[in-house]
């Protein structure tokens, strides 16, 4: 056991935004151990006030470059709930296809570019090319397929333009859908290759467990491994499903000194959201290939090793691809129809909830009789994981205090990265120094 | 699905977040440039927003890539400067340095290692005046839009 440990990781790399890890151990006693999120709070809600219900999804799509489709979908669903707008089955299926494209984009990005370097012991994906060129090329190929998929359904890779209250402004042709389906079928061997590569270094996934509450969507009619429909559940909620409108009673947001982001808690002092939460609440509903992938990694329902969230994401890659192939079959069998999208303003309040790649996301909006937004509230998944990361730290550190300081630091960093946090999701401007 | 062979030789990518004033200058300029798409048949204009690593795919196997972004260069607000990746020693995000919102130099390096990097990459950096929450550009940058468009379009040839 070390008498003294001092770790100050400012702006942890390979996560979205800023987060700090602070550890002070003096004479074997932990004096300070914090997961800090020091970013200035962002007032996205204020950005949409005064805007028309028709523009909300476009504005919020700019909150994040990774989850832009997810934010747009949550907003669109909330607007439709507020205004009592129903959408067709075709729109519903196309939106789910759109959503799955982002799940694949984000998961491949996290598993392949952000987490893999930890397992291979390289600082980033760039030096990994020299060590495992084929693996990196396969990851890039899968990521590229996901991007092109988003382009087709959302009208753009990032910041979708086809979503509108009541439907979609543009739909793909049947020929394009057939091509997409073939591309997805052809991508399956690539996903298997990525899984093999991750499996080859899976021994480097730290062995750590801490039982916690896992919160996600759950869809019972029909039973589905859901990212889009259903209500809110958790392993502590005895199988009960809460309507999404009650999300404030789940999140119970509160303020802590060490973070500018609000923390959340439900039945315990913290809960986790994300791929592992979805898996723990819905694993039996995964597609056959996804179940096989979970089995290969020994990932089982009830897993409480947060590092396995990355593996759960990989499992979900198989699910979204396999399920999308089926959805395209259903769409093509029925034949795509051009649908007229109409909506009219009215006063109302509504909630929208979808699973972002990194966990459950809530949007609330209220509109006046002219359809102008008068109130908005957004609760992002990363914010819901902050308290859980802190609680993980508090159990993990005493278990690894006898390890070299650099290993302690790496394990804490890897833990944060496993949650795939997206801390600020907003600006990205460059800061350069010229050589000449 | 986009066929690689259908790609235009030159891609012009506007980066930034239009929710944070001048941070979105790259996107604002792409919108303006796209209005004259007819004049530039071999150029593709893309509003990539804060898509980060997607740049890797956008530039792949092109002859030339032009990137327009808000850049802190220590110049007067509104200054536009053309540079190439080799001209800068660090490119870091002030608020968001990560591989999600990826470091452009690192993306270019990855692109090179994958053997799909354009022969020429040009970055147009524009010094911001305001990065406050808001969907409008500062007056300083707004007044120079025509200058920016002129400077950038000259690089297409």
XYZ file of C-alpha atoms in Angstrom:
593
model
C 0.000 0.000 0.000
C 1.278 3.439 -0.962
C 1.456 5.986 1.777
C 0.911 8.880 -0.599
C -0.815 9.081 -3.964
C -1.494 12.282 -5.839
C -3.317 12.150 -9.130
C -4.577 15.220 -10.903
C -5.876 14.403 -14.328
C -7.177 17.560 -15.906
C -9.202 17.214 -19.059
C -9.137 13.481 -19.396
C -8.428 12.547 -22.997
C -10.589 10.423 -25.250
C -13.804 11.590 -23.636
C -16.087 14.314 -24.872
C -15.463 17.570 -23.036
C -13.717 18.271 -19.792
C -13.628 16.121 -16.730
C -11.028 15.983 -13.983
C -9.908 13.146 -11.755
C -8.486 14.204 -8.397
C -6.948 11.733 -5.944
C -5.108 12.648 -2.761
C -3.961 9.835 -0.505
C -1.888 10.759 2.536
C -0.250 8.148 4.715
C -2.550 5.502 3.295
C -5.675 7.519 3.987
C -7.859 8.737 1.105
C -8.271 12.460 1.716
C -9.773 13.436 -1.591
C -11.239 11.391 -4.420
C -13.362 13.220 -6.929
C -14.744 12.972 -10.414
C -15.084 16.662 -11.278
C -16.920 18.212 -14.179
C -15.810 21.841 -14.178
C -17.337 22.939 -17.467
C -19.409 26.062 -17.446
C -23.078 25.141 -17.430
C -24.717 25.467 -20.805
C -28.112 26.943 -21.284
C -29.415 25.029 -24.230
C -32.924 25.270 -22.882
C -32.741 29.046 -23.248
C -31.771 28.643 -26.894
C -35.127 27.204 -27.887
C -37.413 29.526 -25.939
C -39.385 31.748 -28.288
C -38.783 29.476 -31.269
C -41.494 27.688 -33.221
C -42.290 24.045 -32.451
C -41.162 23.311 -36.022
C -37.595 24.468 -35.365
C -36.820 22.796 -32.033
C -35.355 19.564 -33.425
C -33.071 21.514 -35.761
C -31.724 23.743 -32.985
C -31.119 20.947 -30.474
C -29.401 18.841 -33.127
C -26.504 21.256 -32.660
C -26.109 20.431 -28.963
C -23.895 17.501 -29.802
C -21.892 16.281 -32.770
C -22.114 12.664 -31.674
C -25.701 12.352 -30.457
C -27.294 14.869 -32.823
C -29.822 12.400 -34.238
C -30.737 11.281 -30.734
C -31.302 14.837 -29.494
C -33.389 15.613 -32.583
C -35.480 12.475 -32.119
C -36.099 13.170 -28.426
C -37.128 16.738 -29.272
C -39.361 15.668 -32.139
C -41.110 13.112 -29.937
C -41.595 15.702 -27.197
C -43.016 18.255 -29.642
C -45.371 15.658 -31.091
C -46.497 14.689 -27.580
C -47.099 18.339 -26.715
C -49.125 19.019 -29.835
C -50.893 15.642 -29.962
C -49.337 14.692 -33.323
C -49.328 11.029 -34.350
C -46.929 9.623 -36.920
C -47.366 6.768 -39.387
C -45.872 3.328 -38.933
C -43.583 4.009 -41.901
C -42.249 7.180 -40.277
C -41.780 5.333 -37.017
C -39.730 2.593 -38.653
C -37.623 5.014 -40.690
C -36.888 7.040 -37.564
C -35.805 3.912 -35.725
C -33.524 3.088 -38.667
C -32.116 6.597 -38.433
C -31.602 6.185 -34.695
C -29.833 2.843 -35.141
C -27.401 4.415 -37.597
C -26.288 6.781 -34.850
C -26.018 3.956 -32.313
C -23.632 2.175 -34.668
C -21.718 5.380 -35.454
C -21.221 6.246 -31.823
C -20.531 2.725 -30.547
C -17.937 1.986 -33.227
C -16.354 5.355 -32.490
C -16.148 4.557 -28.796
C -15.160 0.902 -29.003
C -12.787 1.344 -31.912
C -11.192 4.758 -31.587
C -11.541 5.653 -27.906
C -11.546 2.473 -25.814
C -9.422 0.130 -27.968
C -6.201 2.093 -27.361
C -6.606 1.342 -23.618
C -6.871 -2.371 -24.279
C -3.894 -2.312 -26.623
C -1.864 -0.004 -24.397
C -1.461 2.822 -26.911
C -2.190 6.503 -26.234
C -4.580 6.854 -29.181
C -5.843 5.112 -32.285
C -3.146 6.677 -34.506
C -0.208 4.561 -33.273
C -2.554 1.582 -33.305
C -2.486 1.645 -37.118
C 1.132 0.485 -37.067
C 0.356 -2.339 -34.642
C -2.997 -3.520 -35.932
C -3.580 -1.973 -39.355
C -6.252 -4.445 -40.455
C -8.211 -3.956 -37.252
C -8.154 -0.156 -37.552
C -9.165 -0.344 -41.220
C -12.104 -2.564 -40.317
C -13.156 -0.148 -37.581
C -12.911 2.800 -39.987
C -14.939 0.860 -42.568
C -17.708 0.085 -40.063
C -17.764 3.702 -38.902
C -17.944 4.864 -42.521
C -20.899 2.555 -43.198
C -22.739 3.976 -40.179
C -22.091 7.521 -41.382
C -23.357 6.809 -44.889
C -26.401 5.155 -43.326
C -27.126 8.335 -41.343
C -26.634 10.392 -44.499
C -29.284 8.388 -46.290
C -32.042 8.506 -43.673
C -31.247 11.697 -41.737
C -30.121 13.712 -44.762
C -26.736 14.303 -43.167
C -24.197 12.388 -41.090
C -24.387 14.873 -38.263
C -27.173 17.315 -37.385
C -30.103 15.627 -39.203
C -32.307 17.624 -41.565
C -35.124 15.239 -42.467
C -36.880 15.167 -39.084
C -39.968 17.300 -38.685
C -42.965 17.151 -36.335
C -45.397 14.665 -37.863
C -42.987 12.830 -40.133
C -39.971 13.160 -42.362
C -39.302 15.776 -45.018
C -37.552 13.261 -47.239
C -37.488 9.484 -47.353
C -35.083 7.148 -49.131
C -36.111 5.274 -52.278
C -36.782 1.546 -52.153
C -33.635 1.035 -54.243
C -31.573 2.967 -51.698
C -33.058 0.943 -48.860
C -32.225 -2.304 -50.645
C -28.648 -1.080 -51.124
C -28.455 -0.139 -47.453
C -29.740 -3.558 -46.468
C -27.067 -5.263 -48.563
C -24.403 -2.994 -47.084
C -25.545 -3.952 -43.578
C -25.498 -7.652 -44.440
C -21.987 -7.222 -45.803
C -20.974 -5.393 -42.597
C -21.694 -8.362 -40.353
C -18.355 -10.100 -41.041
C -16.614 -6.800 -40.249
C -18.416 -6.544 -36.918
C -17.373 -10.112 -36.141
C -13.793 -9.180 -36.961
C -13.969 -6.188 -34.616
C -15.416 -8.435 -31.900
C -12.548 -10.902 -32.404
C -10.013 -8.104 -32.055
C -11.638 -6.808 -28.871
C -11.904 -10.361 -27.542
C -8.176 -10.848 -28.130
C -7.462 -8.057 -25.635
C -10.491 -8.607 -23.378
C -8.195 -9.845 -20.618
C -7.169 -6.189 -20.215
C -10.694 -5.193 -19.178
C -10.274 -4.572 -15.429
C -12.040 -6.931 -13.051
C -14.138 -4.675 -10.905
C -17.700 -4.958 -9.724
C -20.066 -2.664 -7.888
C -23.780 -3.416 -7.832
C -25.779 -0.341 -8.742
C -29.091 0.690 -10.225
C -29.333 0.465 -14.021
C -31.891 2.752 -15.649
C -33.083 2.447 -19.227
C -36.095 2.336 -21.473
C -38.198 -0.825 -21.486
C -40.782 -1.711 -24.099
C -43.330 -4.406 -23.293
C -45.751 -4.150 -26.244
C -44.379 -5.758 -28.242
C -41.410 -6.809 -26.121
C -38.422 -5.159 -27.783
C -34.817 -4.350 -26.963
C -35.706 -0.707 -27.203
C -33.823 2.493 -27.871
C -36.899 4.474 -28.900
C -40.250 3.433 -27.438
C -41.496 2.314 -24.035
C -41.218 3.639 -20.502
C -38.527 3.950 -17.866
C -37.404 0.989 -15.810
C -34.553 -0.148 -13.590
C -33.362 -3.309 -11.919
C -34.555 -1.741 -8.629
C -38.049 -1.033 -9.925
C -39.252 -4.646 -9.738
C -40.002 -4.821 -13.451
C -42.374 -1.853 -13.287
C -42.271 0.655 -16.130
C -42.712 4.370 -15.476
C -44.253 6.591 -18.139
C -41.608 8.845 -19.638
C -43.573 11.936 -18.572
C -42.523 11.054 -15.005
C -38.810 11.280 -15.765
C -38.278 14.017 -13.157
C -39.267 11.467 -10.512
C -36.563 9.154 -11.843
C -33.740 11.641 -12.332
C -34.277 13.627 -9.095
C -31.604 16.045 -10.233
C -29.510 17.749 -7.567
C -26.502 20.022 -7.380
C -23.103 19.090 -5.930
C -20.093 21.269 -5.294
C -17.625 19.252 -7.355
C -19.585 19.457 -10.601
C -21.326 22.101 -12.647
C -23.451 19.351 -14.159
C -26.408 18.236 -12.049
C -26.257 14.735 -10.561
C -29.119 12.257 -10.390
C -30.372 9.451 -8.151
C -33.452 7.232 -8.004
C -33.717 4.248 -5.638
C -30.062 4.380 -4.523
C -27.506 7.160 -4.171
C -26.583 6.865 -7.839
C -27.607 5.075 -11.012
C -26.038 4.136 -14.333
C -27.378 4.565 -17.843
C -26.004 3.378 -21.172
C -25.432 0.159 -23.060
C -24.813 -1.931 -19.926
C -28.011 -0.572 -18.336
C -30.021 -1.418 -21.453
C -28.413 -4.849 -21.539
C -29.106 -5.521 -17.869
C -32.772 -4.569 -18.257
C -33.478 -6.096 -21.668
C -30.794 -8.645 -22.601
C -33.257 -11.446 -23.339
C -34.695 -9.319 -26.164
C -31.443 -8.887 -28.096
C -31.146 -10.175 -31.653
C -29.609 -13.659 -32.102
C -26.207 -12.400 -33.267
C -26.065 -9.887 -30.409
C -26.833 -12.666 -27.915
C -24.035 -14.753 -29.454
C -21.623 -11.838 -29.142
C -22.555 -11.346 -25.469
C -22.000 -15.049 -24.836
C -18.553 -14.995 -26.425
C -17.522 -12.194 -24.044
C -19.211 -13.843 -21.053
C -21.456 -10.806 -20.678
C -24.507 -11.827 -18.692
C -27.556 -10.022 -17.381
C -26.771 -8.598 -13.968
C -23.203 -7.705 -14.879
C -22.071 -4.891 -12.605
C -18.586 -4.302 -13.994
C -18.799 -0.788 -15.481
C -15.796 -1.472 -17.732
C -18.025 -3.985 -19.558
C -20.144 -1.115 -20.865
C -17.789 -1.061 -23.848
C -18.502 -4.737 -24.510
C -22.244 -4.082 -24.169
C -21.861 -1.385 -26.828
C -20.192 -3.888 -29.125
C -23.045 -6.332 -28.514
C -25.520 -3.587 -29.412
C -23.700 -2.992 -32.716
C -24.765 -6.484 -33.762
C -28.290 -5.836 -32.538
C -28.844 -2.608 -34.445
C -27.433 -4.029 -37.671
C -29.373 -7.289 -37.490
C -32.610 -5.553 -36.468
C -32.244 -2.919 -39.177
C -31.963 -5.613 -41.854
C -35.359 -6.879 -40.593
C -36.898 -3.391 -40.453
C -35.862 -2.754 -44.065
C -37.517 -6.051 -45.028
C -40.738 -4.886 -43.368
C -40.600 -1.489 -45.092
C -39.928 -2.991 -48.509
C -42.652 -5.616 -48.132
C -45.228 -2.898 -47.462
C -43.756 -0.558 -50.064
C -42.657 2.998 -49.289
C -45.337 5.639 -49.622
C -44.971 9.390 -49.967
C -46.710 10.863 -46.938
C -47.945 14.397 -46.552
C -46.714 15.899 -43.311
C -48.952 18.468 -41.701
C -49.063 19.988 -38.253
C -50.548 23.078 -36.714
C -49.596 25.022 -33.600
C -51.434 24.760 -30.330
C -50.687 25.104 -26.655
C -49.337 22.025 -24.945
C -46.626 20.366 -22.955
C -44.856 17.121 -23.799
C -41.968 14.813 -23.013
C -39.739 12.878 -25.354
C -37.400 10.121 -24.322
C -35.000 7.992 -26.330
C -31.847 6.063 -25.598
C -28.772 7.978 -26.700
C -25.807 5.697 -27.401
C -24.532 6.639 -23.929
C -27.861 6.295 -22.108
C -31.387 7.490 -21.576
C -32.123 11.069 -22.673
C -35.076 13.220 -21.648
C -36.472 16.312 -23.372
C -39.471 18.388 -22.176
C -41.080 21.322 -23.976
C -44.047 23.587 -23.423
C -45.655 25.690 -26.183
C -48.109 28.563 -26.213
C -51.173 28.664 -28.493
C -49.038 30.004 -31.344
C -46.654 27.068 -31.080
C -43.854 29.159 -29.587
C -41.697 27.409 -27.038
C -42.162 28.874 -23.552
C -40.239 26.305 -21.493
C -37.719 23.536 -22.088
C -35.850 21.013 -19.985
C -33.199 18.538 -21.092
C -31.558 15.811 -18.996
C -28.606 14.150 -20.733
C -27.284 10.636 -20.056
C -23.763 11.668 -19.161
C -25.143 13.859 -16.365
C -27.019 10.850 -15.045
C -23.778 8.833 -14.868
C -21.666 11.353 -12.926
C -22.777 10.246 -9.444
C -22.313 6.616 -10.413
C -18.765 7.285 -11.624
C -17.992 8.915 -8.264
C -19.410 5.915 -6.377
C -17.377 3.556 -8.576
C -14.246 5.562 -7.754
C -14.971 5.244 -4.035
C -15.144 1.444 -4.248
C -12.380 1.003 -6.817
C -9.584 3.103 -5.327
C -9.189 1.179 -2.038
C -9.089 -2.047 -4.092
C -6.179 -0.857 -6.267
C -4.236 1.353 -3.856
C -1.379 -1.159 -3.745
C -0.779 -0.761 -7.472
C 1.714 1.676 -9.036
C 0.359 5.214 -9.298
C 0.366 5.121 -13.104
C -1.812 1.984 -13.048
C -4.210 3.581 -10.584
C -4.469 6.596 -12.817
C -5.030 4.489 -15.927
C -7.748 2.387 -14.282
C -9.594 5.516 -13.113
C -9.307 7.064 -16.572
C -10.449 3.855 -18.234
C -13.410 3.732 -15.873
C -14.528 7.207 -16.926
C -13.983 6.387 -20.579
C -16.010 3.160 -20.210
C -19.079 5.308 -19.567
C -18.400 7.013 -22.925
C -19.180 10.398 -21.416
C -20.189 13.331 -23.526
C -19.657 16.086 -21.046
C -20.370 19.190 -22.988
C -21.213 18.276 -26.546
C -21.132 21.729 -27.966
C -18.180 23.807 -29.034
C -14.973 22.586 -30.535
C -13.029 25.602 -31.718
C -9.354 25.254 -32.450
C -6.454 26.867 -30.667
C -3.264 26.907 -32.680
C 0.339 27.988 -32.402
C 2.111 28.588 -35.663
C 5.441 26.924 -36.322
C 6.695 29.804 -38.457
C -25.230 4.914 -50.356
C -22.563 7.245 -51.735
C -20.287 5.665 -54.259
C -16.643 6.545 -53.650
C -16.146 7.085 -57.385
C -18.880 9.735 -57.391
C -16.959 11.919 -54.979
C -16.000 15.366 -56.157
C -12.291 16.180 -56.252
C -12.492 19.029 -53.768
C -14.417 19.097 -50.519
C -14.969 22.253 -48.513
C -15.939 21.533 -44.928
C -17.424 24.099 -42.570
C -16.977 23.260 -38.902
C -18.400 24.786 -35.760
C -21.376 25.152 -33.484
C -23.900 27.735 -34.597
C -25.319 27.910 -31.051
C -22.195 29.751 -29.855
C -21.969 32.901 -31.963
C -18.690 33.104 -33.900
C -17.938 29.461 -33.119
C -20.286 28.680 -35.987
C -18.520 30.807 -38.625
C -17.484 27.724 -40.630
C -21.092 26.583 -40.915
C -22.367 30.067 -41.763
C -19.794 30.363 -44.561
C -20.628 26.927 -45.986
C -24.286 27.939 -46.172
C -23.291 31.057 -48.077
C -20.897 29.174 -50.364
C -23.552 26.532 -51.119
C -25.772 29.246 -52.596
C -23.277 29.415 -55.465
C -22.824 25.670 -55.909
C -23.463 26.081 -59.661
C -20.240 28.037 -60.069
C -18.182 25.220 -58.563
C -19.278 21.922 -60.121
C -16.244 19.971 -58.921
C -16.491 21.235 -55.336
C -18.640 19.672 -52.616
C -19.684 21.898 -49.719
C -20.397 20.191 -46.406
C -21.739 21.643 -43.168
C -20.086 19.177 -40.793
C -21.037 21.087 -37.643
C -19.346 19.492 -34.664
C -19.115 16.105 -36.317
C -15.483 15.680 -35.294
C -14.112 12.388 -36.486
C -16.496 12.309 -39.432
C -13.974 14.560 -41.153
C -11.888 11.415 -41.640
C -14.555 10.011 -43.940
C -15.382 13.287 -45.638
C -11.813 13.927 -46.803
C -11.031 10.316 -47.727
C -9.728 9.860 -51.272
C -10.291 13.470 -52.334
C -7.656 15.473 -54.173
C -8.121 18.539 -52.021
C -9.809 19.381 -48.732
C -10.552 22.890 -47.518
C -11.556 23.256 -43.879
C -13.155 26.424 -42.540
C -13.257 26.863 -38.800
C -13.219 29.265 -35.902
C -9.608 29.298 -34.702
C -7.976 31.011 -31.750
C -4.761 32.308 -33.290
C -4.022 35.308 -31.114
C -4.946 37.656 -33.988
C -7.452 40.496 -34.093
C -11.078 39.305 -34.045
C -12.340 38.777 -37.582
C -8.894 37.975 -39.038
C -8.903 35.198 -41.611
C -5.718 33.204 -42.070
C -4.951 30.413 -44.487
C -2.640 27.670 -43.277
C -1.782 24.061 -43.854
C -1.459 21.305 -41.258
C 2.347 21.522 -41.319
C 2.193 25.204 -40.367
C 0.888 24.576 -36.865
C 2.519 22.702 -34.057
C -0.518 22.240 -31.873
C -4.179 22.164 -32.626
C -6.124 21.773 -29.448
C -9.655 22.363 -28.440
C -10.039 25.052 -25.831
C -13.080 23.434 -24.332
C -13.341 20.083 -25.985
C -10.052 18.462 -26.712
C -10.920 14.877 -27.305
C -11.177 12.354 -30.041
C -14.912 12.778 -30.149
C -14.500 16.360 -31.185
C -11.311 15.262 -32.702
C -8.080 17.085 -33.116
C -7.907 17.823 -36.833
C -4.179 17.180 -37.033
C -4.693 13.745 -35.555
C -7.471 12.992 -38.024
C -5.230 14.038 -40.891
C -2.444 11.851 -39.526
C -4.836 8.897 -39.302
C -6.002 9.614 -42.844
C -2.387 9.573 -44.057
C -1.651 6.307 -42.287
C -4.721 4.770 -43.888
C -3.449 5.919 -47.288
C -6.524 7.966 -48.157
C -5.469 11.524 -47.321
C -5.963 14.286 -49.921
C -2.797 15.637 -51.558
C -3.611 19.102 -50.340
C -5.322 20.250 -47.170
C -5.973 23.912 -46.538
C -7.414 25.318 -43.332
C -8.999 28.751 -43.165
C -9.018 29.940 -39.593
C -11.136 32.870 -38.522
C -10.419 34.557 -35.200
C -13.614 34.833 -33.154
C -14.807 37.882 -31.281
C -17.633 36.265 -29.327
C -18.161 32.687 -28.212
C -21.204 33.478 -26.121
C -24.433 31.529 -26.362
C -26.342 32.935 -29.327
C -27.171 32.028 -32.891
C -25.899 35.217 -34.541
C -22.351 36.059 -35.562
C -20.695 39.114 -34.008
C -20.879 42.316 -36.017
C -17.128 42.153 -36.638
C -17.376 38.803 -38.421
C -20.690 39.598 -40.104
C -19.145 42.650 -41.749
C -16.388 40.500 -43.252
C -18.469 37.699 -44.755
C -17.857 38.863 -48.330
C -14.125 39.070 -47.697
C -14.113 35.538 -46.297
C -16.078 34.139 -49.243
C -13.757 35.858 -51.688
C -10.626 34.607 -49.930
C -11.897 31.044 -49.651
C -13.223 30.692 -53.198
C -9.875 31.813 -54.602
C -8.373 28.683 -53.062
C -10.594 26.351 -55.099
C -8.579 26.720 -58.283
